[in-house]
Amino acid sequence: MRRERLDSSSLRSVGYDPSARVLEVEFRNGGVYQYLDVKDDEYEEFQDADSKGAYLNAEIKPSHRFRRLKKPN
């Protein structure tokens, strides 16, 4: 999945596949995770959030299953 770089203290890059409803997040520590069943409007809210890391922790992580693609360094 293609990811775009972010200006964030905890997140390095993010990508979204709307057809699969998968949000892929690369953290600054090197870990890469995919969050499953993320709806388009949730992704838009994530993109609009002042703090993407805070939104991810408050809204995405608690309510979505995930896959770890790469362990943190």
Short mmCIF file of N, CA and C in Angstrom, two decimals:
data_model
loop_
_atom_site.label_atom_id
_atom_site.label_comp_id
_atom_site.label_asym_id
_atom_site.label_seq_id
_atom_site.Cartn_x
_atom_site.Cartn_y
_atom_site.Cartn_z
N MET A 1 0.85 -1.18 0.00
CA MET A 1 0.00 0.00 0.00
C MET A 1 0.90 1.24 0.00
N ARG A 2 0.53 2.18 -0.78
CA ARG A 2 1.28 3.44 -0.85
C ARG A 2 0.89 4.34 0.33
N ARG A 3 1.90 4.87 1.01
CA ARG A 3 1.66 5.74 2.17
C ARG A 3 2.22 7.13 1.89
N GLU A 4 1.60 8.12 2.53
CA GLU A 4 2.11 9.50 2.43
C GLU A 4 2.72 9.88 3.78
N ARG A 5 3.78 10.64 3.72
CA ARG A 5 4.47 11.10 4.93
C ARG A 5 3.60 12.08 5.70
N LEU A 6 3.75 12.04 7.02
CA LEU A 6 3.01 12.94 7.90
C LEU A 6 3.96 13.80 8.70
N ASP A 7 3.48 14.95 9.11
CA ASP A 7 4.20 15.81 10.04
C ASP A 7 3.59 15.53 11.42
N SER A 8 4.10 14.50 12.09
CA SER A 8 3.54 14.04 13.35
C SER A 8 4.68 13.58 14.25
N SER A 9 4.50 13.75 15.54
CA SER A 9 5.54 13.33 16.47
C SER A 9 5.56 11.82 16.66
N SER A 10 4.46 11.12 16.40
CA SER A 10 4.42 9.67 16.61
C SER A 10 4.23 8.85 15.34
N LEU A 11 3.70 9.45 14.28
CA LEU A 11 3.42 8.74 13.04
C LEU A 11 4.32 9.23 11.92
N ARG A 12 4.88 8.30 11.17
CA ARG A 12 5.75 8.66 10.04
C ARG A 12 4.98 8.78 8.73
N SER A 13 4.08 7.80 8.48
CA SER A 13 3.32 7.82 7.23
C SER A 13 2.02 7.05 7.40
N VAL A 14 1.11 7.30 6.46
CA VAL A 14 -0.20 6.65 6.50
C VAL A 14 -0.70 6.41 5.09
N GLY A 15 -1.43 5.31 4.91
CA GLY A 15 -2.06 5.02 3.65
C GLY A 15 -3.45 4.45 3.92
N TYR A 16 -4.31 4.55 2.93
CA TYR A 16 -5.68 4.05 3.09
C TYR A 16 -6.15 3.40 1.80
N ASP A 17 -6.71 2.21 1.91
CA ASP A 17 -7.31 1.51 0.78
C ASP A 17 -8.82 1.49 1.00
N PRO A 18 -9.56 2.37 0.30
CA PRO A 18 -11.01 2.45 0.53
C PRO A 18 -11.77 1.19 0.13
N SER A 19 -11.31 0.48 -0.88
CA SER A 19 -12.04 -0.72 -1.30
C SER A 19 -11.90 -1.84 -0.26
N ALA A 20 -10.75 -1.93 0.38
CA ALA A 20 -10.53 -2.94 1.43
C ALA A 20 -10.85 -2.41 2.82
N ARG A 21 -11.01 -1.08 2.92
CA ARG A 21 -11.26 -0.39 4.20
C ARG A 21 -10.14 -0.67 5.20
N VAL A 22 -8.90 -0.49 4.72
CA VAL A 22 -7.71 -0.73 5.54
C VAL A 22 -6.92 0.55 5.66
N LEU A 23 -6.62 0.92 6.91
CA LEU A 23 -5.76 2.05 7.21
C LEU A 23 -4.41 1.50 7.63
N GLU A 24 -3.36 1.88 6.90
CA GLU A 24 -2.01 1.41 7.21
C GLU A 24 -1.21 2.56 7.80
N VAL A 25 -0.60 2.30 8.95
CA VAL A 25 0.12 3.34 9.68
C VAL A 25 1.54 2.88 9.95
N GLU A 26 2.50 3.74 9.61
CA GLU A 26 3.90 3.53 9.97
C GLU A 26 4.23 4.49 11.10
N PHE A 27 4.70 3.95 12.22
CA PHE A 27 5.05 4.76 13.37
C PHE A 27 6.51 5.19 13.30
N ARG A 28 6.84 6.23 14.02
CA ARG A 28 8.22 6.73 14.05
C ARG A 28 9.19 5.69 14.60
N ASN A 29 8.71 4.76 15.41
CA ASN A 29 9.58 3.72 15.97
C ASN A 29 9.82 2.57 14.99
N GLY A 30 9.27 2.68 13.77
CA GLY A 30 9.50 1.67 12.73
C GLY A 30 8.39 0.66 12.58
N GLY A 31 7.48 0.56 13.54
CA GLY A 31 6.38 -0.39 13.45
C GLY A 31 5.39 0.01 12.35
N VAL A 32 4.83 -1.00 11.69
CA VAL A 32 3.81 -0.78 10.66
C VAL A 32 2.60 -1.67 10.99
N TYR A 33 1.44 -1.04 11.04
CA TYR A 33 0.20 -1.73 11.40
C TYR A 33 -0.89 -1.41 10.39
N GLN A 34 -1.77 -2.37 10.17
CA GLN A 34 -2.97 -2.15 9.37
C GLN A 34 -4.18 -2.27 10.28
N TYR A 35 -5.04 -1.26 10.25
CA TYR A 35 -6.28 -1.26 11.01
C TYR A 35 -7.40 -1.60 10.04
N LEU A 36 -8.23 -2.57 10.43
CA LEU A 36 -9.21 -3.16 9.52
C LEU A 36 -10.60 -2.57 9.70
N ASP A 37 -11.37 -2.59 8.63
CA ASP A 37 -12.76 -2.12 8.60
C ASP A 37 -12.90 -0.65 8.98
N VAL A 38 -11.97 0.16 8.51
CA VAL A 38 -12.01 1.62 8.74
C VAL A 38 -12.83 2.24 7.61
N LYS A 39 -13.92 2.86 7.97
CA LYS A 39 -14.82 3.46 6.97
C LYS A 39 -14.22 4.75 6.41
N ASP A 40 -14.70 5.12 5.22
CA ASP A 40 -14.21 6.33 4.56
C ASP A 40 -14.34 7.57 5.45
N ASP A 41 -15.48 7.71 6.13
CA ASP A 41 -15.68 8.89 6.96
C ASP A 41 -14.74 8.90 8.16
N GLU A 42 -14.39 7.72 8.68
CA GLU A 42 -13.42 7.66 9.78
C GLU A 42 -12.04 8.10 9.29
N TYR A 43 -11.68 7.66 8.08
CA TYR A 43 -10.40 8.07 7.52
C TYR A 43 -10.37 9.58 7.29
N GLU A 44 -11.46 10.14 6.80
CA GLU A 44 -11.53 11.59 6.59
C GLU A 44 -11.38 12.35 7.91
N GLU A 45 -12.04 11.85 8.97
CA GLU A 45 -11.91 12.47 10.29
C GLU A 45 -10.47 12.36 10.78
N PHE A 46 -9.84 11.22 10.55
CA PHE A 46 -8.43 11.04 10.91
C PHE A 46 -7.57 12.08 10.18
N GLN A 47 -7.77 12.23 8.88
CA GLN A 47 -7.00 13.19 8.09
C GLN A 47 -7.22 14.62 8.55
N ASP A 48 -8.43 14.94 9.01
CA ASP A 48 -8.77 16.30 9.44
C ASP A 48 -8.36 16.59 10.89
N ALA A 49 -7.98 15.57 11.63
CA ALA A 49 -7.68 15.75 13.05
C ALA A 49 -6.44 16.63 13.25
N ASP A 50 -6.50 17.48 14.27
CA ASP A 50 -5.34 18.32 14.61
C ASP A 50 -4.16 17.44 15.02
N SER A 51 -4.44 16.39 15.77
CA SER A 51 -3.41 15.43 16.17
C SER A 51 -3.82 14.05 15.67
N LYS A 52 -3.14 13.59 14.64
CA LYS A 52 -3.47 12.29 14.07
C LYS A 52 -3.15 11.16 15.05
N GLY A 53 -2.07 11.30 15.81
CA GLY A 53 -1.73 10.28 16.80
C GLY A 53 -2.80 10.18 17.88
N ALA A 54 -3.30 11.30 18.34
CA ALA A 54 -4.34 11.29 19.37
C ALA A 54 -5.64 10.70 18.81
N TYR A 55 -5.98 11.05 17.57
CA TYR A 55 -7.19 10.49 16.96
C TYR A 55 -7.05 8.97 16.81
N LEU A 56 -5.90 8.53 16.34
CA LEU A 56 -5.67 7.10 16.18
C LEU A 56 -5.85 6.38 17.52
N ASN A 57 -5.26 6.92 18.58
CA ASN A 57 -5.36 6.30 19.90
C ASN A 57 -6.77 6.31 20.47
N ALA A 58 -7.51 7.38 20.24
CA ALA A 58 -8.84 7.53 20.83
C ALA A 58 -9.95 6.89 20.01
N GLU A 59 -9.84 6.92 18.68
CA GLU A 59 -10.96 6.50 17.83
C GLU A 59 -10.72 5.22 17.03
N ILE A 60 -9.52 5.01 16.56
CA ILE A 60 -9.26 3.86 15.68
C ILE A 60 -8.83 2.63 16.48
N LYS A 61 -7.81 2.77 17.30
CA LYS A 61 -7.29 1.60 18.03
C LYS A 61 -8.32 0.90 18.89
N PRO A 62 -9.15 1.62 19.64
CA PRO A 62 -10.10 0.92 20.52
C PRO A 62 -11.20 0.14 19.78
N SER A 63 -11.48 0.49 18.54
CA SER A 63 -12.66 -0.10 17.89
C SER A 63 -12.36 -0.89 16.61
N HIS A 64 -11.08 -1.08 16.29
CA HIS A 64 -10.73 -1.80 15.06
C HIS A 64 -9.68 -2.86 15.32
N ARG A 65 -9.89 -4.01 14.69
CA ARG A 65 -8.87 -5.05 14.72
C ARG A 65 -7.67 -4.56 13.92
N PHE A 66 -6.50 -5.17 14.16
CA PHE A 66 -5.30 -4.75 13.44
C PHE A 66 -4.43 -5.94 13.11
N ARG A 67 -3.53 -5.70 12.14
CA ARG A 67 -2.47 -6.64 11.79
C ARG A 67 -1.15 -5.91 11.93
N ARG A 68 -0.18 -6.54 12.55
CA ARG A 68 1.15 -5.94 12.61
C ARG A 68 1.95 -6.47 11.43
N LEU A 69 2.44 -5.55 10.58
CA LEU A 69 3.23 -5.94 9.42
C LEU A 69 4.73 -5.90 9.72
N LYS A 70 5.12 -5.02 10.63
CA LYS A 70 6.53 -4.89 10.98
C LYS A 70 6.64 -4.49 12.45
N LYS A 71 7.49 -5.19 13.17
CA LYS A 71 7.71 -4.88 14.58
C LYS A 71 8.44 -3.56 14.72
N PRO A 72 8.18 -2.83 15.82
CA PRO A 72 8.95 -1.61 16.10
C PRO A 72 10.43 -1.95 16.29
N ASN A 73 11.27 -0.98 16.04
CA ASN A 73 12.73 -1.17 16.21
C ASN A 73 13.08 -1.33 17.67
#
